PDB file of C-alpha atoms in Angstrom:
ATOM      1  CA  SER A   1       0.071  -0.020  -0.138  1.00 80.00           C
ATOM      2  CA  LEU A   2       1.031   3.540  -0.652  1.00 95.00           C
ATOM      3  CA  LEU A   3      -0.110   4.443   2.892  1.00 98.00           C
ATOM      4  CA  TYR A   4       2.177   4.264   5.733  1.00 98.00           C
ATOM      5  CA  PRO A   5       0.748   2.215   8.675  1.00 98.00           C
ATOM      6  CA  TYR A   6      -2.261   4.133  10.623  1.00 98.00           C
ATOM      7  CA  GLY A   7      -5.158   3.555  12.794  1.00 98.00           C
ATOM      8  CA  PRO A   8      -5.824   2.943  16.856  1.00 96.00           C
ATOM      9  CA  HIS A   9      -3.629  -0.251  16.591  1.00 97.00           C
ATOM     10  CA  GLN A  10      -0.531   2.117  15.695  1.00 97.00           C
ATOM     11  CA  GLY A  11      -1.466   4.565  18.691  1.00 97.00           C
ATOM     12  CA  ASP A  12      -3.152   6.947  16.475  1.00 98.00           C
ATOM     13  CA  GLU A  13      -5.539   9.696  18.292  1.00 97.00           C
ATOM     14  CA  THR A  14      -8.946  10.302  16.266  1.00 97.00           C
ATOM     15  CA  ASN A  15     -10.619  13.633  15.535  1.00 97.00           C
ATOM     16  CA  PRO A  16     -13.990  14.367  16.844  1.00 94.00           C
ATOM     17  CA  LYS A  17     -16.992  13.501  14.646  1.00 96.00           C
ATOM     18  CA  HIS A  18     -17.996  17.092  13.821  1.00 91.00           C
ATOM     19  CA  ASP A  19     -18.711  18.664  10.524  1.00 91.00           C
ATOM     20  CA  ASP A  20     -16.117  21.259   9.872  1.00 92.00           C
ATOM     21  CA  GLY A  21     -14.211  20.062  13.101  1.00 92.00           C
ATOM     22  CA  THR A  22     -10.617  19.987  13.904  1.00 96.00           C
ATOM     23  CA  SER A  23      -8.090  18.522  16.319  1.00 96.00           C
ATOM     24  CA  GLU A  24      -6.909  20.372  19.541  1.00 96.00           C
ATOM     25  CA  ALA A  25      -3.571  22.217  19.237  1.00 97.00           C
ATOM     26  CA  ILE A  26      -0.907  19.721  18.548  1.00 98.00           C
ATOM     27  CA  THR A  27       2.304  20.707  20.038  1.00 98.00           C
ATOM     28  CA  LEU A  28       5.143  19.292  17.952  1.00 98.00           C
ATOM     29  CA  SER A  29       7.995  17.372  19.646  1.00 97.00           C
ATOM     30  CA  ILE A  30      10.325  18.534  16.914  1.00 97.00           C
ATOM     31  CA  PRO A  31       9.410  22.072  15.554  1.00 97.00           C
ATOM     32  CA  PHE A  32       8.590  22.047  11.820  1.00 98.00           C
ATOM     33  CA  THR A  33      10.068  24.387   9.208  1.00 97.00           C
ATOM     34  CA  PHE A  34       7.702  25.327   6.274  1.00 97.00           C
ATOM     35  CA  TYR A  35       8.494  28.244   3.608  1.00 95.00           C
ATOM     36  CA  GLY A  36      11.400  29.420   5.951  1.00 95.00           C
ATOM     37  CA  LYS A  37       9.322  29.815   9.082  1.00 96.00           C
ATOM     38  CA  THR A  38       9.423  27.414  12.149  1.00 97.00           C
ATOM     39  CA  TYR A  39       6.155  26.169  13.903  1.00 97.00           C
ATOM     40  CA  LYS A  40       5.708  24.641  16.996  1.00 98.00           C
ATOM     41  CA  THR A  41       1.852  24.050  16.750  1.00 98.00           C
ATOM     42  CA  VAL A  42      -0.290  22.391  14.159  1.00 98.00           C
ATOM     43  CA  PHE A  43      -4.029  21.550  13.795  1.00 98.00           C
ATOM     44  CA  VAL A  44      -5.684  18.589  11.934  1.00 98.00           C
ATOM     45  CA  ASN A  45      -8.670  19.940  10.299  1.00 97.00           C
ATOM     46  CA  ASN A  46     -11.422  17.445   9.332  1.00 97.00           C
ATOM     47  CA  ASN A  47     -11.919  19.346   5.861  1.00 97.00           C
ATOM     48  CA  GLY A  48      -8.480  18.002   4.372  1.00 98.00           C
ATOM     49  CA  VAL A  49      -6.115  20.657   5.718  1.00 98.00           C
ATOM     50  CA  ILE A  50      -3.117  20.471   8.345  1.00 98.00           C
ATOM     51  CA  SER A  51      -2.636  23.997   9.315  1.00 97.00           C
ATOM     52  CA  PHE A  52       0.080  25.975  11.520  1.00 97.00           C
ATOM     53  CA  ASN A  53      -0.641  27.982  14.356  1.00 93.00           C
ATOM     54  CA  GLU A  54      -4.597  28.294  14.058  1.00 95.00           C
ATOM     55  CA  PRO A  55      -7.313  25.850  12.707  1.00 95.00           C
ATOM     56  CA  ILE A  56      -9.126  26.195   9.446  1.00 94.00           C
ATOM     57  CA  ARG A  57     -12.595  25.150   9.499  1.00 92.00           C
ATOM     58  CA  GLN A  58     -13.519  26.821   5.836  1.00 93.00           C
ATOM     59  CA  TYR A  59     -15.094  23.987   3.791  1.00 93.00           C
ATOM     60  CA  THR A  60     -15.139  25.308   0.268  1.00 94.00           C
ATOM     61  CA  PRO A  61     -11.642  25.791  -0.890  1.00 93.00           C
ATOM     62  CA  ASP A  62     -10.353  29.066  -2.214  1.00 90.00           C
ATOM     63  CA  PRO A  63      -7.510  29.529  -4.758  1.00 87.00           C
ATOM     64  CA  PHE A  64      -4.037  30.041  -3.475  1.00 88.00           C
ATOM     65  CA  PRO A  65      -2.411  32.169  -2.271  1.00 82.00           C
ATOM     66  CA  PHE A  66      -4.163  32.904   0.709  1.00 80.00           C
ATOM     67  CA  VAL A  67      -2.579  36.280   1.917  1.00 73.00           C
ATOM     68  CA  ASP A  68      -3.889  36.227   5.675  1.00 76.00           C
ATOM     69  CA  GLY A  69      -0.925  34.774   7.077  1.00 75.00           C
ATOM     70  CA  SER A  70      -2.410  31.248   7.368  1.00 87.00           C
ATOM     71  CA  PRO A  71       0.265  28.647   6.444  1.00 96.00           C
ATOM     72  CA  PHE A  72      -1.220  25.279   5.616  1.00 97.00           C
ATOM     73  CA  VAL A  73      -0.635  21.942   3.891  1.00 98.00           C
ATOM     74  CA  ALA A  74      -3.613  20.821   1.911  1.00 98.00           C
ATOM     75  CA  PRO A  75      -3.506  17.069   0.997  1.00 98.00           C
ATOM     76  CA  TYR A  76      -7.279  17.211  -0.093  1.00 98.00           C
ATOM     77  CA  TRP A  77      -8.915  20.387   1.043  1.00 97.00           C
ATOM     78  CA  ALA A  78     -13.000  19.783   0.361  1.00 98.00           C
ATOM     79  CA  ASP A  79     -16.056  19.678   2.559  1.00 97.00           C
ATOM     80  CA  VAL A  80     -15.289  16.296   4.576  1.00 98.00           C
ATOM     81  CA  ASP A  81     -18.272  15.203   6.919  1.00 97.00           C
ATOM     82  CA  ASN A  82     -16.862  12.677   9.288  1.00 97.00           C
ATOM     83  CA  VAL A  83     -20.336  12.453  11.164  1.00 97.00           C
ATOM     84  CA  LEU A  84     -21.709  10.723   8.008  1.00 97.00           C
ATOM     85  CA  GLY A  85     -18.651   8.313   7.401  1.00 97.00           C
ATOM     86  CA  GLY A  86     -14.932   7.838   8.022  1.00 98.00           C
ATOM     87  CA  ASP A  87     -12.247   8.785  10.562  1.00 98.00           C
ATOM     88  CA  ILE A  88      -9.288  11.063  10.806  1.00 98.00           C
ATOM     89  CA  PHE A  89      -6.390   9.715  12.619  1.00 98.00           C
ATOM     90  CA  PHE A  90      -3.190  11.206  13.407  1.00 98.00           C
ATOM     91  CA  ARG A  91       0.133  10.793  15.384  1.00 98.00           C
ATOM     92  CA  GLN A  92       3.540  11.869  16.197  1.00 98.00           C
ATOM     93  CA  THR A  93       5.984   9.194  15.912  1.00 98.00           C
ATOM     94  CA  THR A  94       9.825   8.198  16.149  1.00 98.00           C
ATOM     95  CA  ASP A  95       9.113   4.505  15.459  1.00 98.00           C
ATOM     96  CA  PRO A  96      12.396   3.175  14.075  1.00 98.00           C
ATOM     97  CA  ALA A  97      10.754   0.892  11.348  1.00 98.00           C
ATOM     98  CA  LEU A  98       8.204   3.623  10.146  1.00 98.00           C
ATOM     99  CA  LEU A  99      11.197   6.077  10.015  1.00 98.00           C
ATOM    100  CA  GLU A 100      13.277   3.742   8.180  1.00 98.00           C
ATOM    101  CA  ASP A 101      10.781   3.349   5.646  1.00 98.00           C
ATOM    102  CA  ILE A 102      10.180   7.177   5.203  1.00 98.00           C
ATOM    103  CA  SER A 103      13.943   7.729   4.831  1.00 98.00           C
ATOM    104  CA  GLN A 104      14.622   5.145   2.343  1.00 97.00           C
ATOM    105  CA  ASP A 105      11.455   6.586   0.302  1.00 97.00           C
ATOM    106  CA  ILE A 106      12.696  10.024   0.351  1.00 97.00           C
ATOM    107  CA  SER A 107      16.433   9.197  -0.349  1.00 97.00           C
ATOM    108  CA  GLN A 108      15.188   7.433  -3.355  1.00 96.00           C
ATOM    109  CA  TYR A 109      13.076  10.410  -4.574  1.00 96.00           C
ATOM    110  CA  PHE A 110      15.822  12.860  -3.593  1.00 95.00           C
ATOM    111  CA  PRO A 111      19.287  11.040  -4.250  1.00 94.00           C
ATOM    112  CA  LYS A 112      21.367  14.060  -4.202  1.00 93.00           C
ATOM    113  CA  SER A 113      20.111  14.771  -0.205  1.00 91.00           C
ATOM    114  CA  PRO A 114      20.833  11.806   1.913  1.00 92.00           C
ATOM    115  CA  PHE A 115      18.075  11.706   4.471  1.00 97.00           C
ATOM    116  CA  THR A 116      17.436   9.898   7.904  1.00 98.00           C
ATOM    117  CA  ALA A 117      14.123  10.917   9.396  1.00 98.00           C
ATOM    118  CA  THR A 118      14.067  11.456  13.038  1.00 98.00           C
ATOM    119  CA  TRP A 119      10.470  12.248  13.534  1.00 98.00           C
ATOM    120  CA  ALA A 120       7.160  12.062  11.587  1.00 98.00           C
ATOM    121  CA  LEU A 121       3.553  13.309  11.923  1.00 98.00           C
ATOM    122  CA  VAL A 122       1.326  10.814  10.032  1.00 98.00           C
ATOM    123  CA  VAL A 123      -2.321  11.839   9.443  1.00 98.00           C
ATOM    124  CA  THR A 124      -4.704   9.868   7.697  1.00 98.00           C
ATOM    125  CA  TRP A 125      -7.929  10.593   6.344  1.00 98.00           C
ATOM    126  CA  ASP A 126      -9.792   7.201   6.282  1.00 98.00           C
ATOM    127  CA  HIS A 127     -12.762   6.583   3.967  1.00 98.00           C
ATOM    128  CA  VAL A 128     -14.160  10.084   4.917  1.00 98.00           C
ATOM    129  CA  ALA A 129     -17.700  11.041   3.496  1.00 98.00           C
ATOM    130  CA  TYR A 130     -18.646  14.423   1.992  1.00 98.00           C
ATOM    131  CA  TYR A 131     -21.088  17.037   3.456  1.00 97.00           C
ATOM    132  CA  GLY A 132     -24.628  16.366   2.316  1.00 97.00           C
ATOM    133  CA  SER A 133     -23.911  12.858   0.917  1.00 98.00           C
ATOM    134  CA  THR A 134     -26.711  10.400   0.180  1.00 97.00           C
ATOM    135  CA  SER A 135     -23.984   7.824  -1.132  1.00 97.00           C
ATOM    136  CA  GLU A 136     -21.633   5.309   0.482  1.00 97.00           C
ATOM    137  CA  LYS A 137     -18.589   7.108  -1.304  1.00 98.00           C
ATOM    138  CA  GLY A 138     -15.343   7.812   0.800  1.00 98.00           C
ATOM    139  CA  ASN A 139     -11.991   9.243   0.368  1.00 98.00           C
ATOM    140  CA  THR A 140      -8.793   8.004   1.892  1.00 98.00           C
ATOM    141  CA  PHE A 141      -5.634   9.812   1.890  1.00 98.00           C
ATOM    142  CA  GLN A 142      -2.798  10.798   3.866  1.00 98.00           C
ATOM    143  CA  ALA A 143      -0.146  13.650   4.663  1.00 98.00           C
ATOM    144  CA  VAL A 144       3.273  12.966   6.452  1.00 98.00           C
ATOM    145  CA  LEU A 145       5.570  15.743   7.898  1.00 98.00           C
ATOM    146  CA  THR A 146       8.922  14.563   8.416  1.00 98.00           C
ATOM    147  CA  THR A 147      12.439  15.868   9.192  1.00 98.00           C
ATOM    148  CA  ASP A 148      15.992  14.885  10.041  1.00 97.00           C
ATOM    149  CA  SER A 149      16.187  18.201  11.830  1.00 94.00           C
ATOM    150  CA  LYS A 150      17.947  19.709   8.962  1.00 96.00           C
ATOM    151  CA  MET A 151      15.525  19.131   5.886  1.00 97.00           C
ATOM    152  CA  PHE A 152      11.647  19.272   6.348  1.00 98.00           C
ATOM    153  CA  TYR A 153       9.605  17.189   3.776  1.00 97.00           C
ATOM    154  CA  THR A 154       5.926  16.445   3.282  1.00 98.00           C
ATOM    155  CA  ILE A 155       4.460  13.250   1.419  1.00 98.00           C
ATOM    156  CA  LEU A 156       1.036  13.245   0.236  1.00 98.00           C
ATOM    157  CA  ASN A 157      -0.522   9.758  -0.591  1.00 98.00           C
ATOM    158  CA  TYR A 158      -3.769   9.358  -2.305  1.00 98.00           C
ATOM    159  CA  TRP A 159      -5.054   5.794  -2.021  1.00 98.00           C
ATOM    160  CA  ASP A 160      -8.807   5.972  -2.945  1.00 98.00           C
ATOM    161  CA  ILE A 161     -10.405   9.255  -3.935  1.00 98.00           C
ATOM    162  CA  GLN A 162     -14.053   8.746  -4.933  1.00 98.00           C
ATOM    163  CA  TRP A 163     -15.553  12.442  -4.600  1.00 98.00           C
ATOM    164  CA  THR A 164     -14.575  15.980  -5.170  1.00 98.00           C
ATOM    165  CA  THR A 165     -17.097  18.199  -3.627  1.00 97.00           C
ATOM    166  CA  GLY A 166     -19.561  18.407  -0.605  1.00 97.00           C
ATOM    167  CA  ALA A 167     -23.418  19.402  -1.317  1.00 97.00           C
ATOM    168  CA  ALA A 168     -22.683  23.098   0.271  1.00 97.00           C
ATOM    169  CA  SER A 169     -19.862  23.676  -2.427  1.00 97.00           C
ATOM    170  CA  ASP A 170     -22.458  23.270  -5.032  1.00 97.00           C
ATOM    171  CA  GLY A 171     -21.448  19.372  -5.347  1.00 97.00           C
ATOM    172  CA  ASP A 172     -24.048  16.748  -6.126  1.00 98.00           C
ATOM    173  CA  ALA A 173     -25.279  15.031  -3.153  1.00 98.00           C
ATOM    174  CA  GLU A 174     -25.592  11.654  -4.943  1.00 98.00           C
ATOM    175  CA  THR A 175     -22.200  11.754  -6.884  1.00 98.00           C
ATOM    176  CA  GLY A 176     -20.047  14.156  -4.565  1.00 98.00           C
ATOM    177  CA  LEU A 177     -18.778  15.632  -7.762  1.00 98.00           C
ATOM    178  CA  GLY A 178     -19.523  19.152  -9.524  1.00 97.00           C
ATOM    179  CA  GLY A 179     -19.456  22.652  -7.738  1.00 97.00           C
ATOM    180  CA  THR A 180     -16.055  23.651  -6.463  1.00 97.00           C
ATOM    181  CA  PRO A 181     -13.763  20.703  -6.290  1.00 97.00           C
ATOM    182  CA  ALA A 182     -11.015  19.872  -3.999  1.00 98.00           C
ATOM    183  CA  HIS A 183      -7.763  21.675  -3.715  1.00 97.00           C
ATOM    184  CA  ALA A 184      -4.300  20.029  -3.045  1.00 97.00           C
ATOM    185  CA  GLY A 185      -1.282  22.162  -2.344  1.00 96.00           C
ATOM    186  CA  PHE A 186       0.561  24.466  -0.144  1.00 96.00           C
ATOM    187  CA  ASN A 187       0.104  27.721   1.288  1.00 94.00           C
ATOM    188  CA  SER A 188       2.928  29.906   3.072  1.00 93.00           C
ATOM    189  CA  GLY A 189       0.495  32.762   4.271  1.00 89.00           C
ATOM    190  CA  ASP A 190       2.058  35.399   1.823  1.00 88.00           C
ATOM    191  CA  ASP A 191       1.106  36.456  -1.456  1.00 84.00           C
ATOM    192  CA  THR A 192       4.202  35.025  -3.436  1.00 87.00           C
ATOM    193  CA  ASN A 193       4.734  31.361  -1.877  1.00 90.00           C
ATOM    194  CA  PHE A 194       2.314  28.646  -2.585  1.00 93.00           C
ATOM    195  CA  TYR A 195       1.941  25.598  -4.699  1.00 95.00           C
ATOM    196  CA  ASN A 196      -1.066  24.106  -6.403  1.00 95.00           C
ATOM    197  CA  ILE A 197      -0.960  20.192  -7.474  1.00 96.00           C
ATOM    198  CA  PRO A 198      -2.077  20.019 -11.047  1.00 95.00           C
ATOM    199  CA  GLY A 199      -5.798  19.625 -11.457  1.00 96.00           C
ATOM    200  CA  SER A 200      -6.656  21.398  -8.133  1.00 96.00           C
ATOM    201  CA  GLN A 201     -10.324  22.894  -8.009  1.00 95.00           C
ATOM    202  CA  THR A 202     -11.086  21.165 -11.245  1.00 96.00           C
ATOM    203  CA  ASP A 203     -12.915  18.041 -12.078  1.00 97.00           C
ATOM    204  CA  ALA A 204      -9.496  16.297 -12.703  1.00 97.00           C
ATOM    205  CA  ILE A 205      -8.488  16.416  -9.066  1.00 98.00           C
ATOM    206  CA  ILE A 206     -10.491  12.953  -8.764  1.00 97.00           C
ATOM    207  CA  ASN A 207      -7.846  11.346 -10.957  1.00 97.00           C
ATOM    208  CA  ILE A 208      -4.771  12.470  -8.237  1.00 98.00           C
ATOM    209  CA  THR A 209      -4.371   8.809  -7.395  1.00 97.00           C
ATOM    210  CA  THR A 210      -2.976   8.302 -10.771  1.00 97.00           C
ATOM    211  CA  THR A 211      -0.687  11.465 -10.752  1.00 97.00           C
ATOM    212  CA  SER A 212       2.733  11.974  -9.030  1.00 97.00           C
ATOM    213  CA  ASN A 213       5.952  14.160  -9.002  1.00 96.00           C
ATOM    214  CA  VAL A 214       8.009  11.167  -8.057  1.00 96.00           C
ATOM    215  CA  LYS A 215       6.894   8.615 -10.522  1.00 95.00           C
ATOM    216  CA  VAL A 216       4.921   6.676  -7.976  1.00 97.00           C
ATOM    217  CA  PRO A 217       1.085   7.076  -8.971  1.00 97.00           C
ATOM    218  CA  GLY A 218      -0.861   8.700  -6.042  1.00 98.00           C
ATOM    219  CA  ARG A 219       2.410  10.039  -4.208  1.00 98.00           C
ATOM    220  CA  TRP A 220       3.479  13.577  -4.257  1.00 98.00           C
ATOM    221  CA  VAL A 221       6.562  14.582  -2.146  1.00 97.00           C
ATOM    222  CA  PHE A 222       8.072  17.956  -1.455  1.00 96.00           C
ATOM    223  CA  ARG A 223      10.844  19.629   0.339  1.00 96.00           C
ATOM    224  CA  VAL A 224       9.164  22.266   2.099  1.00 96.00           C
ATOM    225  CA  ASP A 225      11.560  24.205   4.564  1.00 96.00           C
ATOM    226  CA  ASP A 226      12.924  25.938   1.507  1.00 89.00           C
ATOM    227  CA  PHE A 227       9.979  24.910  -0.672  1.00 87.00           C
ATOM    228  CA  GLN A 228      11.224  23.246  -3.729  1.00 76.00           C
ATOM    229  CA  VAL A 229       8.962  22.027  -6.560  1.00 80.00           C
ATOM    230  CA  THR A 230      10.684  18.664  -8.014  1.00 78.00           C
ATOM    231  CA  GLY A 231       9.701  16.599 -10.772  1.00 78.00           C
ATOM    232  CA  VAL A 232       6.636  18.626 -12.191  1.00 72.00           C
ATOM    233  CA  ASP A 233       6.819  19.895 -15.755  1.00 55.00           C
ATOM    234  CA  PRO A 234       3.804  21.847 -17.248  1.00 47.00           C
ATOM    235  CA  PRO A 235       0.927  19.819 -16.858  1.00 45.00           C
ATOM    236  CA  GLN A 236       1.014  16.940 -19.831  1.00 43.00           C
ATOM    237  CA  LEU A 237      -0.224  13.592 -19.543  1.00 40.00           C
ATOM    238  CA  ASN A 238       2.305  10.852 -20.144  1.00 42.00           C
ATOM    239  CA  ASN A 239       1.761   6.908 -19.299  1.00 42.00           C
ATOM    240  CA  ASN A 240      -1.183   8.423 -17.235  1.00 44.00           C
ATOM    241  CA  CYS A 241       1.213  10.145 -14.814  1.00 46.00           C
ATOM    242  CA  TRP A 242       2.223  13.757 -14.386  1.00 43.00           C
ATOM    243  CA  LEU A 243       5.769  13.678 -14.937  1.00 42.00           C
TER     244      LEU A 243
END
């Protein structure tokens, strides 16, 4: 599986069952550097966003950049409703086996920068439903923040994406499509530093399980301390994979 291990048996905490809900403030055991700034607190927001310093409850994604000083990682920002279905799990970990797997993956994708992870935050949205859903559709995706205390990376894993839009974002309650589709990417909080994964806020975002910047369909990996876009050319489809 693309997904790193998750769930209660891994010691994960679980977000409350609240529409537009969020975790409590999570104090990071190792501060995380994102776009040149270092943060000690994150929030896991039900609507597919990991934000620094303050929660984000907004359910319909807006185009980046947000210039309100709100830095965040958006693995799949859309109107999740975990009351209707699914769970959102998270944990900070220094588990040697997991860190070894993460280190091997990143070292493979970025061979010029040897990397040995010392910490990770693993956040997983497991078969989460969309607001207003009259279907059984669910999305499963994961975001990992990790560091060796010098370099800071984010891994985005997309395992099963069945819907793009909640009903309050003008989506169809039966299909979970249409309206304002989900957004995936990174926002620094200023007006110059941001990144949109190709297909964001278009119907094509449902195909994110087939796209990649590291030649692994469904996985996007970025160095985020000094944010670098690697392996992404202007969008052109080649072998069903963004290369």
